[in-house]
PDB file of C-alpha atoms and ligand atoms in Angstrom:
ATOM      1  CA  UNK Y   7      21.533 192.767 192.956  1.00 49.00           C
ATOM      2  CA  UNK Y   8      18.269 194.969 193.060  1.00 48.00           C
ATOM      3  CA  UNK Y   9      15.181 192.727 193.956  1.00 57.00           C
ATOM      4  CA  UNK Y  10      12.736 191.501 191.029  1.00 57.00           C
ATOM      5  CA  UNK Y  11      10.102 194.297 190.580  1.00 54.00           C
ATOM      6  CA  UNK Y  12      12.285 196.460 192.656  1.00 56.00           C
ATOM      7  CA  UNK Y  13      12.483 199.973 191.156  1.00 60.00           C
ATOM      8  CA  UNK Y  14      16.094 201.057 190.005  1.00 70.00           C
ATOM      9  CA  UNK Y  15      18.124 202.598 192.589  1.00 81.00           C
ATOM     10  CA  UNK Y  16      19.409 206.315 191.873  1.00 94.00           C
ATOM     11  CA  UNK Y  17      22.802 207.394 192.820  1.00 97.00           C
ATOM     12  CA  UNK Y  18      23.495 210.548 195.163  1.00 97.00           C
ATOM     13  CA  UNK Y  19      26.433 211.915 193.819  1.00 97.00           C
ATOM     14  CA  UNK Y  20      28.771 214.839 195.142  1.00 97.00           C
ATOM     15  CA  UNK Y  21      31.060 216.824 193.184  1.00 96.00           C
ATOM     16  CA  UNK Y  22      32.867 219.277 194.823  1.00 96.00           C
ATOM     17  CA  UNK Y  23      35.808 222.082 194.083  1.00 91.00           C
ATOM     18  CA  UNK Y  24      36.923 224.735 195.103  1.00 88.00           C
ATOM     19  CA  UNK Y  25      35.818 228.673 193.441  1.00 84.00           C
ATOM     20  CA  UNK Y  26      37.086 228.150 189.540  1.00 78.00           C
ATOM     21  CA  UNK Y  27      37.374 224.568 189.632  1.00 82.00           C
ATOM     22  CA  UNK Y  28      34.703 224.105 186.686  1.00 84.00           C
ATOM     23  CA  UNK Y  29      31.578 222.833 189.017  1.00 87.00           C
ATOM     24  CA  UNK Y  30      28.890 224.884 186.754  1.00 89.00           C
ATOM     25  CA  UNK Y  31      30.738 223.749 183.507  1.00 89.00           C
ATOM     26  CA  UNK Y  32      30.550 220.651 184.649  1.00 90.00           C
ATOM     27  CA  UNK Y  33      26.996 220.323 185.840  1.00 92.00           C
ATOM     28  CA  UNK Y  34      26.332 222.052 182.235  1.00 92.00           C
ATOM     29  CA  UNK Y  35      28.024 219.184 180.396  1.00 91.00           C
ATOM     30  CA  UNK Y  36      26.440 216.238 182.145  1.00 93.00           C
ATOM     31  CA  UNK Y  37      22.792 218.188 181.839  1.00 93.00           C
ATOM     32  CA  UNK Y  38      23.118 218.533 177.799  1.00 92.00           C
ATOM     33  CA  UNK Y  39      24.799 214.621 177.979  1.00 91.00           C
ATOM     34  CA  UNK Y  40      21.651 213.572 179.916  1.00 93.00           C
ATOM     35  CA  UNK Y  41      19.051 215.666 177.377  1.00 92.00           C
ATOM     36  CA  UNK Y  42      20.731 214.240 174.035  1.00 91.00           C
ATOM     37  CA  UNK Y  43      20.447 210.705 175.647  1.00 91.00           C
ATOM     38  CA  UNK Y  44      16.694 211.231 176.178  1.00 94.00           C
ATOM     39  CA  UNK Y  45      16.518 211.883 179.986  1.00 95.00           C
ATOM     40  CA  UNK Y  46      14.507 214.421 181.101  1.00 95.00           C
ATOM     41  CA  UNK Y  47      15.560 216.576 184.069  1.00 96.00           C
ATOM     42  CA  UNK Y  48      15.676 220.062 185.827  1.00 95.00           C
ATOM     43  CA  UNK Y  49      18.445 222.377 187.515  1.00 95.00           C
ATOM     44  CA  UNK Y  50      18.175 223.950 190.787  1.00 95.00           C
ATOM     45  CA  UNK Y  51      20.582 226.807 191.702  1.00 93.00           C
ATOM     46  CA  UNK Y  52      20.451 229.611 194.835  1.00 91.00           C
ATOM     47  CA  UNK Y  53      22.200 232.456 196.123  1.00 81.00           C
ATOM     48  CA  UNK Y  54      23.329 233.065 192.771  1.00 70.00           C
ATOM     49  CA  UNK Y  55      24.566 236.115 191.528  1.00 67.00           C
ATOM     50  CA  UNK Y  56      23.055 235.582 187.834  1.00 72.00           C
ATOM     51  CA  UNK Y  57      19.420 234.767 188.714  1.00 77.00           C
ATOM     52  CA  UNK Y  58      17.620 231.768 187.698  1.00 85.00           C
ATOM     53  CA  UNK Y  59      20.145 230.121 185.444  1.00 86.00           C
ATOM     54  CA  UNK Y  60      23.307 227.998 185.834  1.00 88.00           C
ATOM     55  CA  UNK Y  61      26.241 230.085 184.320  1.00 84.00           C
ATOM     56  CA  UNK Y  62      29.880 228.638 183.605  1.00 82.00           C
ATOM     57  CA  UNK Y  63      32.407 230.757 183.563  1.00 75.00           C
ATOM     58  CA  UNK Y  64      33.421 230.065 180.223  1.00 74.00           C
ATOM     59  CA  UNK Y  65      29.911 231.211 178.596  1.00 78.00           C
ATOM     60  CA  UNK Y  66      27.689 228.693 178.762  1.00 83.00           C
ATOM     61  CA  UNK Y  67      24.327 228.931 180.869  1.00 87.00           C
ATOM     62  CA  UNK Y  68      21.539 227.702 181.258  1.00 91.00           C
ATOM     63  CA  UNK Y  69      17.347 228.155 182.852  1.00 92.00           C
ATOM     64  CA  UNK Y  70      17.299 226.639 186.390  1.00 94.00           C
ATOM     65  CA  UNK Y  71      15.010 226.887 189.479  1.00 95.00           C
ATOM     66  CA  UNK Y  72      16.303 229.433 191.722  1.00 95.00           C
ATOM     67  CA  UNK Y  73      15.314 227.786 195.743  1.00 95.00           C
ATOM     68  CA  UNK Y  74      15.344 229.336 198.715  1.00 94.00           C
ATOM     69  CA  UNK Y  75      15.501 227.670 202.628  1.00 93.00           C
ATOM     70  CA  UNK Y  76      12.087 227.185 202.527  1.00 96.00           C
ATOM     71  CA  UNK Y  77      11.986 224.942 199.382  1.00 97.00           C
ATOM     72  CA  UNK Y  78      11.004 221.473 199.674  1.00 98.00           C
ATOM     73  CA  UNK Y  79      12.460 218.892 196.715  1.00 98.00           C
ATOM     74  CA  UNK Y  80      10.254 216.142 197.905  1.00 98.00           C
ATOM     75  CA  UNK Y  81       6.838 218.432 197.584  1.00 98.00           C
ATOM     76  CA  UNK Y  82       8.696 219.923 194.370  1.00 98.00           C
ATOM     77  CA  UNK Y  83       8.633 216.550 192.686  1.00 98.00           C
ATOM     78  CA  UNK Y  84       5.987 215.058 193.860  1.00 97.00           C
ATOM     79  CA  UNK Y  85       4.020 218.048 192.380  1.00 97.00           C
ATOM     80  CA  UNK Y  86       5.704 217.803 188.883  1.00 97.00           C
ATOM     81  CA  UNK Y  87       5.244 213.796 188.651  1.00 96.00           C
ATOM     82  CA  UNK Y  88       1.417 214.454 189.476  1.00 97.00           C
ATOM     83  CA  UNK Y  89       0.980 216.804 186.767  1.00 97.00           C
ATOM     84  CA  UNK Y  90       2.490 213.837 184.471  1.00 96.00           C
ATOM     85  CA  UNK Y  91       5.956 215.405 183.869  1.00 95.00           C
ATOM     86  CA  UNK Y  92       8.948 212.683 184.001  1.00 96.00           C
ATOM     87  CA  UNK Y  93      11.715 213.374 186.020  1.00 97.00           C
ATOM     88  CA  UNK Y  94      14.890 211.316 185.270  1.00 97.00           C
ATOM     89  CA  UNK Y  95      17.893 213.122 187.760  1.00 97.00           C
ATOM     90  CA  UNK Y  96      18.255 216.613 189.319  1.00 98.00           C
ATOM     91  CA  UNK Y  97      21.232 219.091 188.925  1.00 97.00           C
ATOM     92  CA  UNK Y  98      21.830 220.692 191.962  1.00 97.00           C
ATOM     93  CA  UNK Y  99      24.740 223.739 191.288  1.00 95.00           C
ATOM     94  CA  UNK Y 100      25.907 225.535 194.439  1.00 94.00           C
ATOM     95  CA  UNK Y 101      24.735 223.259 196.563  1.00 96.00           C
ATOM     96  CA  UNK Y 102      26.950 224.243 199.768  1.00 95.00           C
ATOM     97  CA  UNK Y 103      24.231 226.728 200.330  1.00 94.00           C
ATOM     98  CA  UNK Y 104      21.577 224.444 200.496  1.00 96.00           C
ATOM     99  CA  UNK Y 105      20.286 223.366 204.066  1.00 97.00           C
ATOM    100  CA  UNK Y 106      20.974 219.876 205.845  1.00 97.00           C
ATOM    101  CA  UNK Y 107      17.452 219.114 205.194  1.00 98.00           C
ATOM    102  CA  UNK Y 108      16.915 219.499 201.839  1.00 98.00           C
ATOM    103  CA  UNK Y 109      20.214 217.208 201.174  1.00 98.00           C
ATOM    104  CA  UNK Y 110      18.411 214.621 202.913  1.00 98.00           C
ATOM    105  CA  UNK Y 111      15.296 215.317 200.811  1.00 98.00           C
ATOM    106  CA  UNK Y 112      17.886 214.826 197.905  1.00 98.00           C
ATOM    107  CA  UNK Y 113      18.887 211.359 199.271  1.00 98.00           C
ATOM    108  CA  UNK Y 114      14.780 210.558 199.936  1.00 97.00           C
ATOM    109  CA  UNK Y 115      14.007 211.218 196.262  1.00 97.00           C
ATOM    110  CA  UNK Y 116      16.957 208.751 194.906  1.00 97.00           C
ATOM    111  CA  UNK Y 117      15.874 206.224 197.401  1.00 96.00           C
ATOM    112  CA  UNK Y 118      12.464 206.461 197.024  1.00 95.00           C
ATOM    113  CA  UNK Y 119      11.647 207.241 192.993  1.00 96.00           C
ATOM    114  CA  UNK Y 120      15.186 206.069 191.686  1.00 95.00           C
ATOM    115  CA  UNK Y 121      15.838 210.016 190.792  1.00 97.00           C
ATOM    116  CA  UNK Y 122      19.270 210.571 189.987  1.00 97.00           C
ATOM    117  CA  UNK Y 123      20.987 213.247 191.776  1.00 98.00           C
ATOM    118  CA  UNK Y 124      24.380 215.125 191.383  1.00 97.00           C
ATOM    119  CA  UNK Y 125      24.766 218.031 193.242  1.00 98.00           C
ATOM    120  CA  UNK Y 126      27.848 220.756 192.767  1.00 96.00           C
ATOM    121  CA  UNK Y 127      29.191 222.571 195.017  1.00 95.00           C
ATOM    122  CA  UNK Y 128      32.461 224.078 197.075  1.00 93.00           C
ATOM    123  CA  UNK Y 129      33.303 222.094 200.312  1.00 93.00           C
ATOM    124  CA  UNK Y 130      34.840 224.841 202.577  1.00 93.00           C
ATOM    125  CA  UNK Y 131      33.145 228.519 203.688  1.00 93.00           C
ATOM    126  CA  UNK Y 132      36.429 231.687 203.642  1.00 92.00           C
ATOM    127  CA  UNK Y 133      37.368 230.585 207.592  1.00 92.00           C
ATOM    128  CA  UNK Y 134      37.627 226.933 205.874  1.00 91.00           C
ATOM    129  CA  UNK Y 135      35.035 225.343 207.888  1.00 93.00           C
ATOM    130  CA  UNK Y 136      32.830 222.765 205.787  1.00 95.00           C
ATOM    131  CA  UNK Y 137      29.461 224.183 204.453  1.00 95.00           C
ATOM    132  CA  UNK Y 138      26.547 222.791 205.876  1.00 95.00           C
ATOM    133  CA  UNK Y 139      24.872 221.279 202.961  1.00 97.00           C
ATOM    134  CA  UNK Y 140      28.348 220.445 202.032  1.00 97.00           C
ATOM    135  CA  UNK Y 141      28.636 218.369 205.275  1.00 98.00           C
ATOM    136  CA  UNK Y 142      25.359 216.404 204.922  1.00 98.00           C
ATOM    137  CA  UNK Y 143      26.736 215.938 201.000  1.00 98.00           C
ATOM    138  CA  UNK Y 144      30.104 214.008 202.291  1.00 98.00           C
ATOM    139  CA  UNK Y 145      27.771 212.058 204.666  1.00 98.00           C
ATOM    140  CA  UNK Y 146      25.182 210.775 202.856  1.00 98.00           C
ATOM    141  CA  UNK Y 147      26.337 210.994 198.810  1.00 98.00           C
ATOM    142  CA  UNK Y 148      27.047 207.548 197.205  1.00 97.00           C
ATOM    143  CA  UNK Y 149      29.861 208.636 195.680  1.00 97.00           C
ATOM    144  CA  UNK Y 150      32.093 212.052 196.282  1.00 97.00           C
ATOM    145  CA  UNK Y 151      33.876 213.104 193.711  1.00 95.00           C
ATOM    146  CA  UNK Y 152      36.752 215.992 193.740  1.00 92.00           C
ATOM    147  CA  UNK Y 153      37.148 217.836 190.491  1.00 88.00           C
ATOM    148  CA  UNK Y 154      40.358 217.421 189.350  1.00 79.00           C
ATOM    149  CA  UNK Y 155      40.346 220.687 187.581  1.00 75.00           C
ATOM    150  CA  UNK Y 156      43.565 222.279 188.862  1.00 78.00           C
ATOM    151  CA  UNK Y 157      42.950 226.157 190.294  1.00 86.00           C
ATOM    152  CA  UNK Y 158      45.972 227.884 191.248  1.00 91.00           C
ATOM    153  CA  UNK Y 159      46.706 230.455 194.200  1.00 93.00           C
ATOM    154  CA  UNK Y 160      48.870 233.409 192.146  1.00 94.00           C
ATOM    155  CA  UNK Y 161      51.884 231.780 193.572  1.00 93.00           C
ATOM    156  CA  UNK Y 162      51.452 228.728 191.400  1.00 92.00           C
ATOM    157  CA  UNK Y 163      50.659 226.656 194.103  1.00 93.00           C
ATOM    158  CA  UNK Y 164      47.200 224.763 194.421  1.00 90.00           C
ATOM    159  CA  UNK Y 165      44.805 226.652 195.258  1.00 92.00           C
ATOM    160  CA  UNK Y 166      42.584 225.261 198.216  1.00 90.00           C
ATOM    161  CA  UNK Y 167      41.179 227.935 200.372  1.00 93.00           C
ATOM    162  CA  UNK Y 168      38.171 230.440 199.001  1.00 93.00           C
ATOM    163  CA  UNK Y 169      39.385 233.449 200.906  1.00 94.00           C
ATOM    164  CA  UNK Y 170      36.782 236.757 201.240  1.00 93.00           C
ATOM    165  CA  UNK Y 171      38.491 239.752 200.623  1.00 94.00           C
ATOM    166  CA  UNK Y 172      36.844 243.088 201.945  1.00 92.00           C
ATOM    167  CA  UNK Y 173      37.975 245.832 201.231  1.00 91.00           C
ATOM    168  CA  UNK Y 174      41.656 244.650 199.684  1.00 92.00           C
ATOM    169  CA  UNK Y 175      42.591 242.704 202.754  1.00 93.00           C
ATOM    170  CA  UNK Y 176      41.607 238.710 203.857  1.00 94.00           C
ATOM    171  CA  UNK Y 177      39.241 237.884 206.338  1.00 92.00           C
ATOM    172  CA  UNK Y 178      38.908 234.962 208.309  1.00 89.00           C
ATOM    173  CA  UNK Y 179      35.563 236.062 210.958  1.00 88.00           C
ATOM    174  CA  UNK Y 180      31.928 237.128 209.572  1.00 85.00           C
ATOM    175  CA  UNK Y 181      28.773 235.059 208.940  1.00 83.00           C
ATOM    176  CA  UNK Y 182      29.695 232.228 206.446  1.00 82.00           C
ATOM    177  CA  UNK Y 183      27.450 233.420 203.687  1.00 78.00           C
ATOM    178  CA  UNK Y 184      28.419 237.074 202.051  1.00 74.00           C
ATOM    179  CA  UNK Y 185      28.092 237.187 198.425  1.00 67.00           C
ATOM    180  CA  UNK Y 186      30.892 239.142 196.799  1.00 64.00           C
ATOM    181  CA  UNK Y 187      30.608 241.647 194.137  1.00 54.00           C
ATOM    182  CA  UNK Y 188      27.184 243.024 194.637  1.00 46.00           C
ATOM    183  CA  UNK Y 189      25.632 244.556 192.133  1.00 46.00           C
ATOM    184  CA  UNK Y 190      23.079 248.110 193.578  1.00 48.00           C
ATOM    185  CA  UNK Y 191      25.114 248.505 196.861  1.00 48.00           C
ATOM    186  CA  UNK Y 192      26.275 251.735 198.201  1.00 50.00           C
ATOM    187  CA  UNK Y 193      29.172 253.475 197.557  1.00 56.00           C
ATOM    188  CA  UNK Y 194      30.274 253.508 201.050  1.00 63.00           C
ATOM    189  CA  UNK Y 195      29.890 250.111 201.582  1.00 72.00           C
ATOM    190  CA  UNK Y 196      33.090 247.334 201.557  1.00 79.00           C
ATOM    191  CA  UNK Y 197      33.380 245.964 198.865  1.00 85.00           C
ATOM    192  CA  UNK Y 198      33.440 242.151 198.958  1.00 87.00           C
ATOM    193  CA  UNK Y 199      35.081 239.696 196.658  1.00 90.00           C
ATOM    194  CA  UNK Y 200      36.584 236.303 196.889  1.00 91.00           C
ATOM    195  CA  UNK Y 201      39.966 234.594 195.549  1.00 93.00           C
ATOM    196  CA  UNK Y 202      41.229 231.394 195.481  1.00 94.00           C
ATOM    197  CA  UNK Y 203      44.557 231.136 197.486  1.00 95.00           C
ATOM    198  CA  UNK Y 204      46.720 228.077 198.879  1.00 94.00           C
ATOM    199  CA  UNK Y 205      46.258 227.429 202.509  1.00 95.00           C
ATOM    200  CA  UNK Y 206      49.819 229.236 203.133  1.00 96.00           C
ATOM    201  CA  UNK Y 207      48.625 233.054 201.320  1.00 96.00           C
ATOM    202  CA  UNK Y 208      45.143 232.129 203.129  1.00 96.00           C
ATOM    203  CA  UNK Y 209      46.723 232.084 206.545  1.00 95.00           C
ATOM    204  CA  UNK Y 210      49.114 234.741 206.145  1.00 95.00           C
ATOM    205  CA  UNK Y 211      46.612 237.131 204.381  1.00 95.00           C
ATOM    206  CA  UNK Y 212      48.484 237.763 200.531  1.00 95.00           C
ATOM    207  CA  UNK Y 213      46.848 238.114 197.984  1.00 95.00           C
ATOM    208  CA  UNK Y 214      47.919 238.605 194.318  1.00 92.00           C
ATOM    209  CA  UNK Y 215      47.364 242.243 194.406  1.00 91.00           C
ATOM    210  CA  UNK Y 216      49.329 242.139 197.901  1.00 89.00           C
ATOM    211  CA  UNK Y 217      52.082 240.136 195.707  1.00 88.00           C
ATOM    212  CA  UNK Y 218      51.855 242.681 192.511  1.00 86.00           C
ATOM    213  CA  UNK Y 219      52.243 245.885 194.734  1.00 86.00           C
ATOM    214  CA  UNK Y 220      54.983 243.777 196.914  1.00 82.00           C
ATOM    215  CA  UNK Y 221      57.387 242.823 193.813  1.00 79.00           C
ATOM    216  CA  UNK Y 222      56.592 239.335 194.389  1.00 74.00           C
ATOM    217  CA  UNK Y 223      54.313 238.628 191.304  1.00 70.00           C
ATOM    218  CA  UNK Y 224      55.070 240.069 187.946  1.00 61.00           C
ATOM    219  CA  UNK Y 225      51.663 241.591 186.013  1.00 51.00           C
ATOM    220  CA  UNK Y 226      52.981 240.176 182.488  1.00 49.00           C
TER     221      UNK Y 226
HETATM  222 ZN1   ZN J 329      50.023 230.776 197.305  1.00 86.75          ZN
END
């Protein structure tokens, strides 16, 4: 029971999924729930392909702060609440990028001002190791939550491993943060993409276009 004159507690909440489980759909949904209810709020996103803005893969987007390492969420809202603006919760979308520290600045801000936060994000890196931000997330969030939106390796199994593929074939060694399908880059360089397999066509390297040239998945 929170003390009289106490302020209200915020909840750190972490919702994670693997690549195509619906996290920026999600995060979408709850941000237009929160603004029709009268919160008020912002979005934070980084290392995203699409710039400043939350994007779904079903169409929807929306404005958000793009942050870098050197971003500070305490300063950041601290700065906004002294210039009068209300801050009710942050939505935090690809949040396995973001740094141990600024998690725990995350966790300061719900403790300290009652700020709701839910951050999104994938749990695991292409060599399946946790994230770092994703780490600090399972250790210090209130609540974890998995989506439950199914994604499915091409075998029909569930999907659970976001596998880099350079170049056609799987890797498993490089540093932990490439992003795939860059946009400007030379000709001559490998081409990078990612794809959601089960942990058996993750370790064995097989990929659906592996399976398509191999007889093993139909195209139709
Ligand atoms: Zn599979």
């Amino acid at each position: 029971m929170a003390l009289p004159g106490a302020p209200r507690a915020g909840e750190l909440v972490w919702c994670y999924g693997t690549m195509d489980s619906g996290k920026s759909t999600l995060a979408l949904q709850n941000n237009y729930n929160y603004v029709q209810a009268g919160r008020r709020g912002q979005l934070f996103t980084t290392g995203s392909r699409s710039g400043p803005v939350v994007t779904s893969r079903i169409g929807v987007e929306h404005p958000a702060l793009e942050i870098d390492e050197a971003f500070d969420f305490v300063a950041h809202v601290n700065a906004e609440l002294s210039l009068g603006r209300r801050i009710d919760y942050l939505i935090c979308d690809e949040a396995h990028f973001y740094s141990a520290s600024q998690i725990d600045q995350l966790a300061e801000l719900v403790d300290g001002l009652g700020i709701d936060v839910e951050a999104f994000g994938i749990a695991t890196d292409f060599q399946s190791r946790l994230f770092p931000g994703s780490q600090r997330l399972f250790e210090l969030a209130d609540r974890r939550m998995e989506l439950q939106v199914v994604a499915l390796c091409w075998c029909g199994a569930r999907g659970t491993q976001n596998a880099r593929v350079v170049n056609g074939q799987v890797v498993r060694e490089g540093s932990q943060v490439l992003v795939g399908d860059m946009l400007h880059r030379p000709t001559a360089a490998p081409h990078v993409g990612y794809e959601l397999l089960c942990r058996r066509h993750w370790r064995q390297g097989v990929t659906r276009s592996h399976a398509t040239q191999d007889g093993l998945f139909g195209e139709d």
